[in-house]
PDB file of C-alpha atoms in Angstrom:
ATOM      1  CA  MET A  20       5.630   7.913  15.730  1.00 79.00           C
ATOM      2  CA  ASP A  21       6.647   8.934  11.964  1.00 80.00           C
ATOM      3  CA  ILE A  22       5.396   6.883   9.853  1.00 85.00           C
ATOM      4  CA  GLY A  23       1.251   5.116  10.327  1.00 93.00           C
ATOM      5  CA  MET A  24      -1.540   4.536   8.663  1.00 97.00           C
ATOM      6  CA  LEU A  25      -4.754   6.630   8.812  1.00 97.00           C
ATOM      7  CA  TRP A  26      -7.802   4.597   9.597  1.00 97.00           C
ATOM      8  CA  PHE A  27     -11.742   6.499   9.553  1.00 98.00           C
ATOM      9  CA  ASP A  28     -14.432   4.470  11.606  1.00 97.00           C
ATOM     10  CA  ASP A  29     -17.365   6.237  13.110  1.00 96.00           C
ATOM     11  CA  ASN A  30     -19.795   3.093  13.754  1.00 96.00           C
ATOM     12  CA  PRO A  31     -21.993   4.273  16.082  1.00 95.00           C
ATOM     13  CA  LYS A  32     -22.820   0.762  17.156  1.00 96.00           C
ATOM     14  CA  SER A  33     -18.944  -0.177  17.687  1.00 94.00           C
ATOM     15  CA  ASP A  34     -17.144   0.999  20.786  1.00 93.00           C
ATOM     16  CA  LEU A  35     -13.491   2.372  20.707  1.00 93.00           C
ATOM     17  CA  ARG A  36     -11.735  -0.630  21.652  1.00 92.00           C
ATOM     18  CA  THR A  37     -13.519  -2.996  19.144  1.00 93.00           C
ATOM     19  CA  LYS A  38     -12.834   0.040  15.909  1.00 95.00           C
ATOM     20  CA  VAL A  39      -8.906  -0.124  17.159  1.00 94.00           C
ATOM     21  CA  ASN A  40      -8.773  -3.691  17.323  1.00 94.00           C
ATOM     22  CA  GLN A  41     -10.170  -3.575  13.478  1.00 95.00           C
ATOM     23  CA  ALA A  42      -7.626  -0.883  12.684  1.00 96.00           C
ATOM     24  CA  VAL A  43      -4.860  -3.384  14.192  1.00 95.00           C
ATOM     25  CA  GLU A  44      -5.945  -6.358  12.361  1.00 96.00           C
ATOM     26  CA  TYR A  45      -5.491  -4.906   9.497  1.00 97.00           C
ATOM     27  CA  TYR A  46      -2.706  -2.990   9.919  1.00 97.00           C
ATOM     28  CA  ARG A  47      -1.379  -6.100  10.790  1.00 96.00           C
ATOM     29  CA  LYS A  48      -2.763  -7.690   7.561  1.00 97.00           C
ATOM     30  CA  LYS A  49      -1.370  -4.992   5.112  1.00 97.00           C
ATOM     31  CA  TYR A  50       2.243  -4.381   6.667  1.00 96.00           C
ATOM     32  CA  GLY A  51       3.255  -7.676   8.596  1.00 95.00           C
ATOM     33  CA  GLU A  52       4.145  -5.894  11.479  1.00 94.00           C
ATOM     34  CA  GLU A  53       2.036  -5.658  15.062  1.00 93.00           C
ATOM     35  CA  PRO A  54       1.216  -2.126  15.774  1.00 95.00           C
ATOM     36  CA  ASN A  55       1.732  -0.728  19.050  1.00 94.00           C
ATOM     37  CA  LEU A  56       0.462   2.726  19.120  1.00 94.00           C
ATOM     38  CA  CYS A  57      -2.563   4.351  18.048  1.00 94.00           C
ATOM     39  CA  PHE A  58      -3.603   8.122  18.725  1.00 95.00           C
ATOM     40  CA  VAL A  59      -7.141   9.561  18.677  1.00 96.00           C
ATOM     41  CA  HIS A  60      -8.810  12.942  19.221  1.00 96.00           C
ATOM     42  CA  PRO A  61      -9.395  13.314  22.849  1.00 95.00           C
ATOM     43  CA  SER A  62     -13.544  13.248  22.523  1.00 94.00           C
ATOM     44  CA  MET A  63     -13.193   9.732  21.864  1.00 93.00           C
ATOM     45  CA  ILE A  64     -11.802   8.423  25.000  1.00 89.00           C
ATOM     46  CA  SER A  65     -14.719   7.816  28.190  1.00 78.00           C
ATOM     47  CA  ASP A  66     -14.108   7.760  31.740  1.00 62.00           C
ATOM     48  CA  GLU A  67     -13.866   4.202  31.239  1.00 56.00           C
ATOM     49  CA  LYS A  68     -10.617   2.028  31.209  1.00 59.00           C
ATOM     50  CA  THR A  69     -10.479   0.992  27.131  1.00 64.00           C
ATOM     51  CA  ASP A  70      -8.912  -2.502  26.395  1.00 62.00           C
ATOM     52  CA  THR A  71      -6.751  -2.247  22.899  1.00 64.00           C
ATOM     53  CA  SER A  72      -4.777  -5.307  23.228  1.00 66.00           C
ATOM     54  CA  SER A  73      -1.305  -4.531  23.321  1.00 79.00           C
ATOM     55  CA  VAL A  74      -1.805  -0.761  21.635  1.00 91.00           C
ATOM     56  CA  THR A  75      -1.104   1.993  23.625  1.00 92.00           C
ATOM     57  CA  LEU A  76      -4.038   4.654  23.245  1.00 92.00           C
ATOM     58  CA  CYS A  77      -2.595   8.296  23.350  1.00 92.00           C
ATOM     59  CA  THR A  78      -5.042  11.326  22.524  1.00 94.00           C
ATOM     60  CA  ASN A  79      -4.163  14.361  20.528  1.00 95.00           C
ATOM     61  CA  PRO A  80      -5.973  17.188  20.031  1.00 96.00           C
ATOM     62  CA  SER A  81      -4.916  17.615  16.192  1.00 96.00           C
ATOM     63  CA  MET A  82      -6.712  14.383  15.272  1.00 96.00           C
ATOM     64  CA  ILE A  83      -9.984  14.354  14.009  1.00 97.00           C
ATOM     65  CA  PRO A  84     -12.928  12.834  15.798  1.00 97.00           C
ATOM     66  CA  HIS A  85     -13.345   8.933  14.041  1.00 97.00           C
ATOM     67  CA  HIS A  86      -9.582   9.204  12.783  1.00 98.00           C
ATOM     68  CA  PHE A  87      -7.637   6.739  14.243  1.00 97.00           C
ATOM     69  CA  TRP A  88      -3.383   7.091  13.608  1.00 97.00           C
ATOM     70  CA  ILE A  89      -1.881   3.537  14.009  1.00 96.00           C
ATOM     71  CA  GLY A  90       1.691   2.489  13.491  1.00 95.00           C
ATOM     72  CA  VAL A  91       4.866   1.267  15.535  1.00 94.00           C
ATOM     73  CA  GLN A  92       6.514   3.560  17.835  1.00 89.00           C
ATOM     74  CA  GLU A  93      10.208   2.394  17.902  1.00 83.00           C
ATOM     75  CA  GLN A  94      11.709   1.490  21.033  1.00 73.00           C
ATOM     76  CA  PRO A  95      14.511   4.273  21.997  1.00 64.00           C
ATOM     77  CA  ALA A  96      18.108   2.642  21.494  1.00 57.00           C
ATOM     78  CA  VAL A  97      19.520   1.923  24.945  1.00 62.00           C
ATOM     79  CA  LEU A  98      23.245   3.440  25.295  1.00 65.00           C
ATOM     80  CA  VAL A  99      25.896   0.919  27.994  1.00 63.00           C
TER      81      VAL A  99
END
């Protein structure tokens, strides 16, 4: 993903899935496109599985906690 939207949510009452889904909804409304990739800091991932709809959740230690980098990962071209 080269371009994405940075989303911040530090609400202690919301779980990770809710935060990601809110970011997805905002991205969809703002850009008219369905995001499929979201980067978060590794500390935000718990041991339990987090269902984030159609978004692949990836960790990146350079991300600041409570920040989400969300966008569209283009599928690589398939050579035939």
